Structure formats: C-alpha cells, structure tokens
Amino acid sequence: LTRTSSHTRDDGDESRARVVGELERAGLRATPEEVDALMPRYLRMRQLLKNLRSWLGPDSPEPAVTFTASTNSDPVENA
Amino acid sequence: VDELTYLTIAQLADSYSRKTLSPVEVIDATFERITRLDSQLHTFITITPDAARLAAAASERRFMDGVPLGPLDGVPIGLKDLFDTAGVRTTAHSALLAERVPVRDATAVRLLRMSGAVLVGKHSMYEFASGRPETDAIFPGARNPWDTTRIPGGSSSGSAAAVASGLCAGALGSDTGGSIRLPSAYCGVVGMKPTYGLISRNGVLPLSWTLDHAGPIARTAEDARLLLTAVAGYDRADPASAKAGWASETHLSHDRKLELTVGTARGLVESTAEMDPDIARAYIGALEVFEDLGASLVEVEMSQILEHAAITQLTIMITEALSIHLRSAREQPERFGRQVYARLLEAAQLTALDYVDAQRGRSRIRAEMDRVMRAVDIAVLPTTVATAWRFEDDNDLIPQKVRSYFTPVFNLTGQPAVTVPCGFAANGLPIGLQIAGRPFEDHRALLTASAYERATGWSGLHPNLEF
C-alpha cells in the first residue's frame, strides 16, 4: 500500500484554505483583510515551529508542565 | 513643585521621616503634574485624586505620630490597569471591560495599601497586555515622554511612561514576554520581572498563566527593591505563587566592588544584524563598567536559546490567551482592538501538538539556561534591539527580533531580570541594559543593577516635558 497525501503539497491557496478552516473550527470570524494579514504571520510561525522541532530532536525533555510546582520546591535547590 | 515629583521612593521616605516634606504636599504636586501633562502623555486611564488625598492625609498623621508603615508610606504609586482595585474600574485597556469595577483588590494592591502607598490611578497599557499599540483603542495610548511621536513600548506602557515623567514614583506592571522591561528601557527607567511566582497574580487579569509575572517599575534599582519587598510573598490564591523567598531585607550595598561572574553576549550583540549600533556600543561600554567594578566577565553562548525562545514563548502565550478570551472573541469580536484580535486569530492556527512541543522547547531552554547560569552569577544582555520607533512606523514590517529578542527567554525560565538605563542613542532616546539572575536570586540582580547605576549615573535622568 502506497500512501499519498495532499499535505505534502502546500501552495498559497491551500495554506489560506487551512487558515480559514481553523478559524471556522475555532468559531472565530475574520474579514478577508484580516486573513490577508494573518497569512504571512501564519507561514512564519509554521516555519519557526519546524525549526524548533528540529532543534528539539527526539531526545528533548518532557513538556514543562511541572514548572509551577518546581518553584515551590526547596529554594536552595532552585538556586 | 516638579522637583518633588522626581524624588525617588527612598528620598521620599527619608524626607517624610525627617518631616521636611509631607505626603500631602507630594500627592498635591503629583496631581498638579498629572493634570498639566497627562493630556499629552496619556499614561493614565483613571486617576483617583480624592482617595489619594485621603490616603496621603492618613499617611501624614502616621508620620506625625511616629508610626509610619514603612518606606512606601505616603509614596505615590500607579498600577497598570489590569490589577483589580476595589471600587475603581479595571479595564485592561479594553472596550470589553470598560465599565468593569472589581469588588476586591488584587493581592499585590492590598499589600501596597497595607504598606501605606498612595495609589494615584490606573495606567494605560496595550489591550489585555498583548499585541502592539492600538490605533482603535477605547482609551488613548501612552506616548513616550522622551519623544511623544514614539511608542513607549508595552504592554506596561503607561506605567513606564508615567514613572519616567514624574507622574508617580513607582508602579506595578506585568510582564509575559518583556512587558515591564521593554517599556522601562524605551522610557529610561528601571523595570523588573521578578522570579516567577514571587509576586501574586491573584486579581491580575491574565494574558498567559504560565508566563505572566507582576513586577515593579521605578526610577532606581533600590526603589524597585522597595516595591518588590512590599508586594512579594506566598499567596495561596495564586496557584503559581512560590513558597521560596528572597533576600528582601538586605539594602542594596553602597560598596562599589562587584565580586561576581558576569555572563556576556558580546559576540551575539555584535553579530545581530538588526541591532542598533548605538545600543551595541552602550552594551559594550556597560561591560567595561562591570569590569571596572571588579566583576569577571565570561562570554556565554545564547544565540540558539534566544532564537528558539521567541517562537516558544509566542506559542505558549497566544494559545493560553485564546483559551482565556475565546468566548468573548466568538461572541463580541468587534469589541477587541485590531492588534489583539489578530493575535487571537493567529493562536487559532496552533494545534495541541504545537503547544506541547513549545512546552518541551521551554524545558530545553530552561535546561540550557541552567547550564549558562551554573557558570556565571549574572547574565547581562541588552534589553532591546532598537530604541523606540515612531507610532507611524509601527507595522508588520518591523521584524519580531526588533520587537522583542532578549526578554522572552526569562519568562520561559522564570528567572529574575531587571532593566536599568545605560545611556542614550544619537537620537536622544534611552537605552536599557538587562541584568538576569538565577531563580530566587532577585536580590543579586538588583544589587548588580544598583552598582551599575551608581557607577554610571544613567538612572534618574528625566525628559524635558514642556508642552
């Protein structure tokens, strides 16, 4: 079985459709001008997240969900 | 009269104790100045002269009776308009909350009142502590007192501009990615983001729960310490409140010697293309001052950390912000300012996977910064990449690195970071130097800032405000 996916291709129209779809899913309204302004930010954000993931690699630490608790541990340990 | 309004908190406390000055005189002078200047500067959304005069009279009686409450007694203090104040509207500079009047004070506000501070009003800010200066906000936005055609920085914009303009002696702001430190640097004052959890955020309208910090803005590091001392402490009403303490009672030493290891990022500053050369020069000059003070300088590698801190902080911040504002954004989108709503639309594009990976990024960044901070006592960086730009130039073409580059990392790690003035650019605008310590070593960061201030004299200079 060979899997093919439309997600391997990403031209401008496809990105815009995805952006609009996400806004609809979230229940948020946006004017065409607001979507226009969002597009470059969205594409930049996706690129930066991609860069972050390559920096993290497979051995990166667990999410920082214990952040709050750690500040309530021993102050010497925190220092 | 204007001289009174530029006295530091420490100077006011001293004058009140010696009875050479009364809190009533200072509060009267403060409101006279606010009335004269704030129609141009727009640093306040709400002022509270009647309550302040009553509080000042009560403070004066305490000094006459020899029972002052401490160094903040009778001192005029402002609040970013996201700290709840009982009976006084708290709007977050948003049309959505324009008529909101809390019934209770935020914990930090209650502590300020208990310290005798005289609350003079609520400061303008970037809407909901996010985004950029709004052009369509319900209240006018603050202007930079060094050049009113320029942004004051944000989001604690009115607070920093008011302290710089002598409209209050100090203020409380909030900082999620630089919102205390950036406006403080652009306006030429001292601003501190303390260790995460040191100041309660109970009653502070949130932007991002895991990144929000409350903190002081003042004209000197010692004044920032006095404010921090008054409001820091464990509060069970804030789930992120820290039980660990800090060396709050120690006055900042007047010893000129600074025996510590300072981490520097000279290479990064010199190789950052967007860096204003005047800021780079001021930074290198500041490092020489630390060397003269006896500190050992160690160059540290932070380029990868800072590179990834920006997207990590942004992803966490806007996702949490959307969670907070989703209902209003769905039901009343027209009541949000254009900038903050654009941020929420951006957040809607992020997935659960993005958020979790950003929290993994945060863990990695914390681990990397722990390694850096094991080698040095203090890290010193510029606060900003550029000086304040003109309102008319504020658009999407300004690179994110220019908006914030050196500050968000410390919201991710929770470390204390304080900005102090470190000179002026050729355009006459102030430049800030950021000094970051290890978690709960807030005192060391302030001590270093204070030593730098005394060696240079940059703190306490103020703009010429003749409108």
PDB file of N, CA and C in Angstrom, chain A residues 18-20 22-23 25-30 34-35 37-38 40-42 44-46 48-49 51-53 55-68 70-75 78-79, chain B residues 132 196 239-244 304 308 311-312 315 326 329-331 333 339 341-342 344-346 348-350 353-354 356-357 359-366 396 400 412-414 438-441:
ATOM      1  N   ARG A  18      -6.567  26.322   4.692  1.00  0.00           N
ATOM      2  CA  ARG A  18      -6.359  25.708   6.004  1.00  0.00           C
ATOM      3  C   ARG A  18      -6.562  26.741   7.121  1.00  0.00           C
ATOM      4  N   VAL A  19      -6.015  27.947   6.890  1.00  0.00           N
ATOM      5  CA  VAL A  19      -6.149  29.018   7.885  1.00  0.00           C
ATOM      6  C   VAL A  19      -7.630  29.343   8.121  1.00  0.00           C
ATOM      7  N   VAL A  20      -8.363  29.485   7.038  1.00  0.00           N
ATOM      8  CA  VAL A  20      -9.792  29.820   7.158  1.00  0.00           C
ATOM      9  C   VAL A  20     -10.537  28.676   7.854  1.00  0.00           C
ATOM     10  N   GLU A  22      -9.351  26.590  10.064  1.00  0.00           N
ATOM     11  CA  GLU A  22      -9.041  26.603  11.504  1.00  0.00           C
ATOM     12  C   GLU A  22      -9.833  27.693  12.218  1.00  0.00           C
ATOM     13  N   LEU A  23      -9.998  28.825  11.551  1.00  0.00           N
ATOM     14  CA  LEU A  23     -10.773  29.911  12.169  1.00  0.00           C
ATOM     15  C   LEU A  23     -12.230  29.463  12.346  1.00  0.00           C
ATOM     16  N   ARG A  25     -13.281  26.386  12.607  1.00  0.00           N
ATOM     17  CA  ARG A  25     -13.315  25.349  13.653  1.00  0.00           C
ATOM     18  C   ARG A  25     -13.306  25.969  15.054  1.00  0.00           C
ATOM     19  N   ALA A  26     -12.550  27.072  15.184  1.00  0.00           N
ATOM     20  CA  ALA A  26     -12.473  27.748  16.493  1.00  0.00           C
ATOM     21  C   ALA A  26     -13.684  28.649  16.742  1.00  0.00           C
ATOM     22  N   GLY A  27     -14.501  28.842  15.714  1.00  0.00           N
ATOM     23  CA  GLY A  27     -15.678  29.698  15.880  1.00  0.00           C
ATOM     24  C   GLY A  27     -15.337  31.177  15.842  1.00  0.00           C
ATOM     25  N   LEU A  28     -14.235  31.521  15.166  1.00  0.00           N
ATOM     26  CA  LEU A  28     -13.813  32.930  15.108  1.00  0.00           C
ATOM     27  C   LEU A  28     -14.102  33.502  13.727  1.00  0.00           C
ATOM     28  N   ARG A  29     -14.576  34.731  13.728  1.00  0.00           N
ATOM     29  CA  ARG A  29     -14.859  35.404  12.458  1.00  0.00           C
ATOM     30  C   ARG A  29     -13.685  36.281  12.059  1.00  0.00           C
ATOM     31  N   ALA A  30     -13.422  36.343  10.758  1.00  0.00           N
ATOM     32  CA  ALA A  30     -12.345  37.210  10.279  1.00  0.00           C
ATOM     33  C   ALA A  30     -12.717  37.775   8.917  1.00  0.00           C
ATOM     34  N   GLU A  34      -8.333  40.640   7.313  1.00  0.00           N
ATOM     35  CA  GLU A  34      -7.691  40.047   8.495  1.00  0.00           C
ATOM     36  C   GLU A  34      -6.993  38.743   8.124  1.00  0.00           C
ATOM     37  N   VAL A  35      -7.617  37.973   7.225  1.00  0.00           N
ATOM     38  CA  VAL A  35      -6.972  36.727   6.778  1.00  0.00           C
ATOM     39  C   VAL A  35      -5.715  37.064   5.971  1.00  0.00           C
ATOM     40  N   ALA A  37      -3.776  39.589   6.357  1.00  0.00           N
ATOM     41  CA  ALA A  37      -2.731  39.997   7.297  1.00  0.00           C
ATOM     42  C   ALA A  37      -2.194  38.804   8.075  1.00  0.00           C
ATOM     43  N   LEU A  38      -3.059  37.819   8.302  1.00  0.00           N
ATOM     44  CA  LEU A  38      -2.667  36.640   9.079  1.00  0.00           C
ATOM     45  C   LEU A  38      -1.727  35.715   8.309  1.00  0.00           C
ATOM     46  N   PRO A  40       1.013  35.869   6.223  1.00  0.00           N
ATOM     47  CA  PRO A  40       2.475  35.841   6.416  1.00  0.00           C
ATOM     48  C   PRO A  40       2.884  35.474   7.832  1.00  0.00           C
ATOM     49  N   ARG A  41       2.087  35.884   8.801  1.00  0.00           N
ATOM     50  CA  ARG A  41       2.390  35.530  10.192  1.00  0.00           C
ATOM     51  C   ARG A  41       2.268  34.022  10.390  1.00  0.00           C
ATOM     52  N   TYR A  42       1.201  33.460   9.786  1.00  0.00           N
ATOM     53  CA  TYR A  42       0.952  32.021   9.914  1.00  0.00           C
ATOM     54  C   TYR A  42       2.105  31.231   9.291  1.00  0.00           C
ATOM     55  N   ARG A  44       5.162  32.176   8.739  1.00  0.00           N
ATOM     56  CA  ARG A  44       6.391  32.371   9.517  1.00  0.00           C
ATOM     57  C   ARG A  44       6.357  31.520  10.793  1.00  0.00           C
ATOM     58  N   MET A  45       5.187  31.513  11.421  1.00  0.00           N
ATOM     59  CA  MET A  45       5.031  30.741  12.659  1.00  0.00           C
ATOM     60  C   MET A  45       5.266  29.259  12.399  1.00  0.00           C
ATOM     61  N   ARG A  46       4.719  28.748  11.279  1.00  0.00           N
ATOM     62  CA  ARG A  46       4.889  27.327  10.943  1.00  0.00           C
ATOM     63  C   ARG A  46       6.373  27.017  10.704  1.00  0.00           C
ATOM     64  N   LEU A  48       8.967  28.654  11.972  1.00  0.00           N
ATOM     65  CA  LEU A  48       9.694  28.730  13.241  1.00  0.00           C
ATOM     66  C   LEU A  48       9.421  27.504  14.110  1.00  0.00           C
ATOM     67  N   LEU A  49       8.184  27.003  14.066  1.00  0.00           N
ATOM     68  CA  LEU A  49       7.863  25.790  14.831  1.00  0.00           C
ATOM     69  C   LEU A  49       8.602  24.577  14.252  1.00  0.00           C
ATOM     70  N   ASN A  51      11.519  24.773  12.798  1.00  0.00           N
ATOM     71  CA  ASN A  51      12.899  24.946  13.270  1.00  0.00           C
ATOM     72  C   ASN A  51      13.033  24.500  14.731  1.00  0.00           C
ATOM     73  N   LEU A  52      12.027  24.852  15.528  1.00  0.00           N
ATOM     74  CA  LEU A  52      12.063  24.477  16.949  1.00  0.00           C
ATOM     75  C   LEU A  52      12.089  22.952  17.076  1.00  0.00           C
ATOM     76  N   ARG A  53      11.272  22.290  16.279  1.00  0.00           N
ATOM     77  CA  ARG A  53      11.198  20.816  16.373  1.00  0.00           C
ATOM     78  C   ARG A  53      12.524  20.184  15.962  1.00  0.00           C
ATOM     79  N   TRP A  55      15.419  21.540  16.363  1.00  0.00           N
ATOM     80  CA  TRP A  55      16.348  21.813  17.472  1.00  0.00           C
ATOM     81  C   TRP A  55      16.079  20.855  18.626  1.00  0.00           C
ATOM     82  N   LEU A  56      14.799  20.585  18.883  1.00  0.00           N
ATOM     83  CA  LEU A  56      14.455  19.701  19.996  1.00  0.00           C
ATOM     84  C   LEU A  56      14.949  18.283  19.751  1.00  0.00           C
ATOM     85  N   GLY A  57      14.732  17.774  18.540  1.00  0.00           N
ATOM     86  CA  GLY A  57      15.173  16.420  18.240  1.00  0.00           C
ATOM     87  C   GLY A  57      14.382  15.406  19.050  1.00  0.00           C
ATOM     88  N   PRO A  58      14.706  14.132  18.892  1.00  0.00           N
ATOM     89  CA  PRO A  58      13.929  13.083  19.558  1.00  0.00           C
ATOM     90  C   PRO A  58      14.197  12.968  21.057  1.00  0.00           C
ATOM     91  N   ASP A  59      15.338  13.491  21.524  1.00  0.00           N
ATOM     92  CA  ASP A  59      15.704  13.276  22.928  1.00  0.00           C
ATOM     93  C   ASP A  59      15.405  14.478  23.820  1.00  0.00           C
ATOM     94  N   SER A  60      14.588  15.374  23.350  1.00  0.00           N
ATOM     95  CA  SER A  60      14.347  16.577  24.145  1.00  0.00           C
ATOM     96  C   SER A  60      13.516  16.241  25.379  1.00  0.00           C
ATOM     97  N   PRO A  61      13.578  17.119  26.366  1.00  0.00           N
ATOM     98  CA  PRO A  61      12.906  16.812  27.633  1.00  0.00           C
ATOM     99  C   PRO A  61      11.383  16.816  27.546  1.00  0.00           C
ATOM    100  N   GLU A  62      10.767  16.346  28.626  1.00  0.00           N
ATOM    101  CA  GLU A  62       9.308  16.365  28.721  1.00  0.00           C
ATOM    102  C   GLU A  62       8.809  17.809  28.739  1.00  0.00           C
ATOM    103  N   PRO A  63       7.522  17.998  28.422  1.00  0.00           N
ATOM    104  CA  PRO A  63       6.978  19.360  28.495  1.00  0.00           C
ATOM    105  C   PRO A  63       7.127  19.939  29.899  1.00  0.00           C
ATOM    106  N   ALA A  64       7.193  21.264  29.943  1.00  0.00           N
ATOM    107  CA  ALA A  64       7.439  21.945  31.215  1.00  0.00           C
ATOM    108  C   ALA A  64       6.153  22.103  32.019  1.00  0.00           C
ATOM    109  N   VAL A  65       5.376  21.014  32.126  1.00  0.00           N
ATOM    110  CA  VAL A  65       4.105  21.151  32.851  1.00  0.00           C
ATOM    111  C   VAL A  65       4.312  21.227  34.354  1.00  0.00           C
ATOM    112  N   THR A  66       5.503  20.854  34.819  1.00  0.00           N
ATOM    113  CA  THR A  66       5.769  20.894  36.257  1.00  0.00           C
ATOM    114  C   THR A  66       6.391  22.212  36.665  1.00  0.00           C
ATOM    115  N   PHE A  67       6.364  23.184  35.776  1.00  0.00           N
ATOM    116  CA  PHE A  67       7.046  24.454  36.026  1.00  0.00           C
ATOM    117  C   PHE A  67       6.630  25.093  37.340  1.00  0.00           C
ATOM    118  N   THR A  68       5.314  25.185  37.565  1.00  0.00           N
ATOM    119  CA  THR A  68       4.819  25.837  38.769  1.00  0.00           C
ATOM    120  C   THR A  68       5.283  25.102  40.014  1.00  0.00           C
ATOM    121  N   SER A  70       7.789  23.313  40.472  1.00  0.00           N
ATOM    122  CA  SER A  70       9.231  23.390  40.734  1.00  0.00           C
ATOM    123  C   SER A  70       9.583  24.643  41.515  1.00  0.00           C
ATOM    124  N   THR A  71       8.797  25.705  41.355  1.00  0.00           N
ATOM    125  CA  THR A  71       9.129  26.917  42.100  1.00  0.00           C
ATOM    126  C   THR A  71       8.750  26.781  43.571  1.00  0.00           C
ATOM    127  N   ASN A  72       7.993  25.734  43.890  1.00  0.00           N
ATOM    128  CA  ASN A  72       7.644  25.538  45.288  1.00  0.00           C
ATOM    129  C   ASN A  72       8.488  24.452  45.959  1.00  0.00           C
ATOM    130  N   SER A  73       9.544  24.061  45.287  1.00  0.00           N
ATOM    131  CA  SER A  73      10.457  23.121  45.925  1.00  0.00           C
ATOM    132  C   SER A  73      11.466  23.920  46.754  1.00  0.00           C
ATOM    133  N   ASP A  74      12.447  23.226  47.234  1.00  0.00           N
ATOM    134  CA  ASP A  74      13.419  23.860  48.117  1.00  0.00           C
ATOM    135  C   ASP A  74      14.117  25.027  47.424  1.00  0.00           C
ATOM    136  N   PRO A  75      14.166  26.214  48.062  1.00  0.00           N
ATOM    137  CA  PRO A  75      14.761  27.367  47.400  1.00  0.00           C
ATOM    138  C   PRO A  75      16.238  27.173  47.069  1.00  0.00           C
ATOM    139  N   ASN A  78      16.350  25.357  43.970  1.00  0.00           N
ATOM    140  CA  ASN A  78      16.005  26.250  42.865  1.00  0.00           C
ATOM    141  C   ASN A  78      17.173  27.133  42.464  1.00  0.00           C
ATOM    142  N   ALA A  79      17.923  27.584  43.450  1.00  0.00           N
ATOM    143  CA  ALA A  79      19.049  28.472  43.166  1.00  0.00           C
ATOM    144  C   ALA A  79      20.130  27.721  42.442  1.00  0.00           C
TER     145      ALA A  79
ATOM    146  N   ARG B 132       0.276  45.195  20.269  1.00  0.00           N
ATOM    147  CA  ARG B 132       1.024  46.405  19.961  1.00  0.00           C
ATOM    148  C   ARG B 132       0.150  47.607  20.317  1.00  0.00           C
ATOM    149  N   TYR B 196       9.485  33.999  38.728  1.00  0.00           N
ATOM    150  CA  TYR B 196       8.090  33.554  38.543  1.00  0.00           C
ATOM    151  C   TYR B 196       7.515  33.095  39.886  1.00  0.00           C
ATOM    152  N   PRO B 239      -2.255  30.029  42.129  1.00  0.00           N
ATOM    153  CA  PRO B 239      -1.733  28.658  42.045  1.00  0.00           C
ATOM    154  C   PRO B 239      -0.250  28.596  41.699  1.00  0.00           C
ATOM    155  N   ALA B 240       0.289  29.658  41.110  1.00  0.00           N
ATOM    156  CA  ALA B 240       1.714  29.653  40.748  1.00  0.00           C
ATOM    157  C   ALA B 240       2.578  30.337  41.801  1.00  0.00           C
ATOM    158  N   SER B 241       1.983  30.782  42.884  1.00  0.00           N
ATOM    159  CA  SER B 241       2.749  31.516  43.900  1.00  0.00           C
ATOM    160  C   SER B 241       3.831  30.627  44.501  1.00  0.00           C
ATOM    161  N   ALA B 242       5.010  31.192  44.665  1.00  0.00           N
ATOM    162  CA  ALA B 242       6.155  30.419  45.148  1.00  0.00           C
ATOM    163  C   ALA B 242       6.288  30.551  46.660  1.00  0.00           C
ATOM    164  N   LYS B 243       6.613  29.438  47.286  1.00  0.00           N
ATOM    165  CA  LYS B 243       6.838  29.477  48.741  1.00  0.00           C
ATOM    166  C   LYS B 243       8.252  29.929  49.058  1.00  0.00           C
ATOM    167  N   ALA B 244       9.129  29.812  48.084  1.00  0.00           N
ATOM    168  CA  ALA B 244      10.514  30.220  48.314  1.00  0.00           C
ATOM    169  C   ALA B 244      10.596  31.735  48.450  1.00  0.00           C
ATOM    170  N   GLN B 304      21.325  30.188  20.199  1.00  0.00           N
ATOM    171  CA  GLN B 304      20.301  29.169  19.936  1.00  0.00           C
ATOM    172  C   GLN B 304      19.134  29.303  20.915  1.00  0.00           C
ATOM    173  N   HIS B 308      15.205  30.251  19.621  1.00  0.00           N
ATOM    174  CA  HIS B 308      14.024  29.402  19.797  1.00  0.00           C
ATOM    175  C   HIS B 308      13.110  29.886  20.918  1.00  0.00           C
ATOM    176  N   ILE B 311       9.730  31.816  19.434  1.00  0.00           N
ATOM    177  CA  ILE B 311       8.556  31.056  18.979  1.00  0.00           C
ATOM    178  C   ILE B 311       7.972  30.230  20.124  1.00  0.00           C
ATOM    179  N   THR B 312       8.840  29.777  21.018  1.00  0.00           N
ATOM    180  CA  THR B 312       8.357  29.002  22.166  1.00  0.00           C
ATOM    181  C   THR B 312       7.440  29.864  23.031  1.00  0.00           C
ATOM    182  N   THR B 315       4.128  30.824  21.129  1.00  0.00           N
ATOM    183  CA  THR B 315       3.163  29.724  21.024  1.00  0.00           C
ATOM    184  C   THR B 315       2.418  29.517  22.335  1.00  0.00           C
ATOM    185  N   LEU B 326     -11.472  33.182  24.445  1.00  0.00           N
ATOM    186  CA  LEU B 326     -12.202  32.547  23.340  1.00  0.00           C
ATOM    187  C   LEU B 326     -13.676  32.948  23.284  1.00  0.00           C
ATOM    188  N   ALA B 329     -14.109  36.410  22.113  1.00  0.00           N
ATOM    189  CA  ALA B 329     -13.682  36.526  20.715  1.00  0.00           C
ATOM    190  C   ALA B 329     -14.749  35.964  19.774  1.00  0.00           C
ATOM    191  N   ARG B 330     -15.438  34.930  20.227  1.00  0.00           N
ATOM    192  CA  ARG B 330     -16.515  34.364  19.396  1.00  0.00           C
ATOM    193  C   ARG B 330     -17.737  35.275  19.392  1.00  0.00           C
ATOM    194  N   GLU B 331     -18.059  35.793  20.573  1.00  0.00           N
ATOM    195  CA  GLU B 331     -19.346  36.492  20.708  1.00  0.00           C
ATOM    196  C   GLU B 331     -19.277  37.991  20.422  1.00  0.00           C
ATOM    197  N   PRO B 333     -16.398  39.887  18.743  1.00  0.00           N
ATOM    198  CA  PRO B 333     -15.080  40.175  18.151  1.00  0.00           C
ATOM    199  C   PRO B 333     -14.875  41.656  17.856  1.00  0.00           C
ATOM    200  N   GLN B 339      -5.231  44.819  16.859  1.00  0.00           N
ATOM    201  CA  GLN B 339      -3.970  44.100  17.102  1.00  0.00           C
ATOM    202  C   GLN B 339      -4.170  42.864  17.958  1.00  0.00           C
ATOM    203  N   TYR B 341      -6.915  41.220  18.489  1.00  0.00           N
ATOM    204  CA  TYR B 341      -7.746  40.221  17.802  1.00  0.00           C
ATOM    205  C   TYR B 341      -6.916  39.449  16.770  1.00  0.00           C
ATOM    206  N   ALA B 342      -5.996  40.156  16.109  1.00  0.00           N
ATOM    207  CA  ALA B 342      -5.111  39.487  15.145  1.00  0.00           C
ATOM    208  C   ALA B 342      -4.289  38.396  15.838  1.00  0.00           C
ATOM    209  N   LEU B 344      -5.252  36.684  18.405  1.00  0.00           N
ATOM    210  CA  LEU B 344      -6.139  35.553  18.716  1.00  0.00           C
ATOM    211  C   LEU B 344      -6.397  34.717  17.459  1.00  0.00           C
ATOM    212  N   LEU B 345      -6.514  35.374  16.318  1.00  0.00           N
ATOM    213  CA  LEU B 345      -6.674  34.633  15.053  1.00  0.00           C
ATOM    214  C   LEU B 345      -5.431  33.775  14.783  1.00  0.00           C
ATOM    215  N   GLU B 346      -4.281  34.332  15.117  1.00  0.00           N
ATOM    216  CA  GLU B 346      -3.013  33.602  14.950  1.00  0.00           C
ATOM    217  C   GLU B 346      -3.012  32.367  15.863  1.00  0.00           C
ATOM    218  N   ALA B 348      -5.467  30.667  16.886  1.00  0.00           N
ATOM    219  CA  ALA B 348      -6.403  29.634  16.427  1.00  0.00           C
ATOM    220  C   ALA B 348      -5.750  28.687  15.424  1.00  0.00           C
ATOM    221  N   GLN B 349      -4.616  29.074  14.876  1.00  0.00           N
ATOM    222  CA  GLN B 349      -3.908  28.222  13.910  1.00  0.00           C
ATOM    223  C   GLN B 349      -3.024  27.193  14.598  1.00  0.00           C
ATOM    224  N   LEU B 350      -2.825  27.357  15.888  1.00  0.00           N
ATOM    225  CA  LEU B 350      -1.927  26.447  16.601  1.00  0.00           C
ATOM    226  C   LEU B 350      -2.679  25.204  17.048  1.00  0.00           C
ATOM    227  N   LEU B 353      -0.507  19.838  19.479  1.00  0.00           N
ATOM    228  CA  LEU B 353       0.869  19.383  19.288  1.00  0.00           C
ATOM    229  C   LEU B 353       1.845  20.563  19.352  1.00  0.00           C
ATOM    230  N   ASP B 354       1.463  21.683  18.738  1.00  0.00           N
ATOM    231  CA  ASP B 354       2.319  22.872  18.786  1.00  0.00           C
ATOM    232  C   ASP B 354       2.538  23.323  20.233  1.00  0.00           C
ATOM    233  N   VAL B 356       2.241  21.591  23.049  1.00  0.00           N
ATOM    234  CA  VAL B 356       3.047  20.634  23.821  1.00  0.00           C
ATOM    235  C   VAL B 356       4.517  20.731  23.407  1.00  0.00           C
ATOM    236  N   ASP B 357       4.756  20.850  22.112  1.00  0.00           N
ATOM    237  CA  ASP B 357       6.149  20.975  21.671  1.00  0.00           C
ATOM    238  C   ASP B 357       6.780  22.274  22.179  1.00  0.00           C
ATOM    239  N   GLN B 359       6.048  23.614  25.011  1.00  0.00           N
ATOM    240  CA  GLN B 359       6.395  23.347  26.423  1.00  0.00           C
ATOM    241  C   GLN B 359       7.639  22.451  26.521  1.00  0.00           C
ATOM    242  N   ARG B 360       7.827  21.588  25.540  1.00  0.00           N
ATOM    243  CA  ARG B 360       9.087  20.820  25.502  1.00  0.00           C
ATOM    244  C   ARG B 360      10.246  21.773  25.206  1.00  0.00           C
ATOM    245  N   GLY B 361      10.002  22.702  24.289  1.00  0.00           N
ATOM    246  CA  GLY B 361      11.023  23.709  23.993  1.00  0.00           C
ATOM    247  C   GLY B 361      11.386  24.491  25.242  1.00  0.00           C
ATOM    248  N   ARG B 362      10.360  24.799  26.023  1.00  0.00           N
ATOM    249  CA  ARG B 362      10.611  25.533  27.260  1.00  0.00           C
ATOM    250  C   ARG B 362      11.506  24.725  28.212  1.00  0.00           C
ATOM    251  N   SER B 363      11.243  23.418  28.311  1.00  0.00           N
ATOM    252  CA  SER B 363      12.086  22.566  29.163  1.00  0.00           C
ATOM    253  C   SER B 363      13.537  22.586  28.680  1.00  0.00           C
ATOM    254  N   ARG B 364      13.713  22.497  27.380  1.00  0.00           N
ATOM    255  CA  ARG B 364      15.070  22.502  26.823  1.00  0.00           C
ATOM    256  C   ARG B 364      15.750  23.851  27.099  1.00  0.00           C
ATOM    257  N   ILE B 365      14.994  24.934  26.902  1.00  0.00           N
ATOM    258  CA  ILE B 365      15.554  26.270  27.121  1.00  0.00           C
ATOM    259  C   ILE B 365      15.919  26.460  28.598  1.00  0.00           C
ATOM    260  N   ARG B 366      15.064  25.956  29.472  1.00  0.00           N
ATOM    261  CA  ARG B 366      15.382  26.053  30.906  1.00  0.00           C
ATOM    262  C   ARG B 366      16.651  25.278  31.231  1.00  0.00           C
ATOM    263  N   ASP B 396       3.634  45.648  10.337  1.00  0.00           N
ATOM    264  CA  ASP B 396       4.107  44.263  10.262  1.00  0.00           C
ATOM    265  C   ASP B 396       5.507  44.129   9.679  1.00  0.00           C
ATOM    266  N   GLN B 400      10.229  40.688  14.137  1.00  0.00           N
ATOM    267  CA  GLN B 400       9.945  40.265  15.511  1.00  0.00           C
ATOM    268  C   GLN B 400      11.163  40.465  16.406  1.00  0.00           C
ATOM    269  N   LEU B 412      10.213  32.326  30.069  1.00  0.00           N
ATOM    270  CA  LEU B 412      10.185  30.865  29.950  1.00  0.00           C
ATOM    271  C   LEU B 412      10.912  30.206  31.111  1.00  0.00           C
ATOM    272  N   THR B 413      12.009  30.801  31.559  1.00  0.00           N
ATOM    273  CA  THR B 413      12.803  30.181  32.631  1.00  0.00           C
ATOM    274  C   THR B 413      12.340  30.627  34.011  1.00  0.00           C
ATOM    275  N   GLY B 414      11.607  31.721  34.078  1.00  0.00           N
ATOM    276  CA  GLY B 414      11.161  32.238  35.378  1.00  0.00           C
ATOM    277  C   GLY B 414      12.240  32.994  36.133  1.00  0.00           C
ATOM    278  N   ARG B 438      19.826  34.086  38.795  1.00  0.00           N
ATOM    279  CA  ARG B 438      19.232  32.748  38.929  1.00  0.00           C
ATOM    280  C   ARG B 438      17.882  32.870  39.638  1.00  0.00           C
ATOM    281  N   PRO B 439      16.990  31.865  39.472  1.00  0.00           N
ATOM    282  CA  PRO B 439      15.698  31.936  40.155  1.00  0.00           C
ATOM    283  C   PRO B 439      15.882  32.189  41.658  1.00  0.00           C
ATOM    284  N   PHE B 440      15.080  33.085  42.174  1.00  0.00           N
ATOM    285  CA  PHE B 440      15.068  33.466  43.588  1.00  0.00           C
ATOM    286  C   PHE B 440      16.331  34.220  44.019  1.00  0.00           C
ATOM    287  N   GLU B 441      17.171  34.584  43.068  1.00  0.00           N
ATOM    288  CA  GLU B 441      18.305  35.464  43.381  1.00  0.00           C
ATOM    289  C   GLU B 441      18.003  36.873  42.864  1.00  0.00           C
TER     290      GLU B 441
END
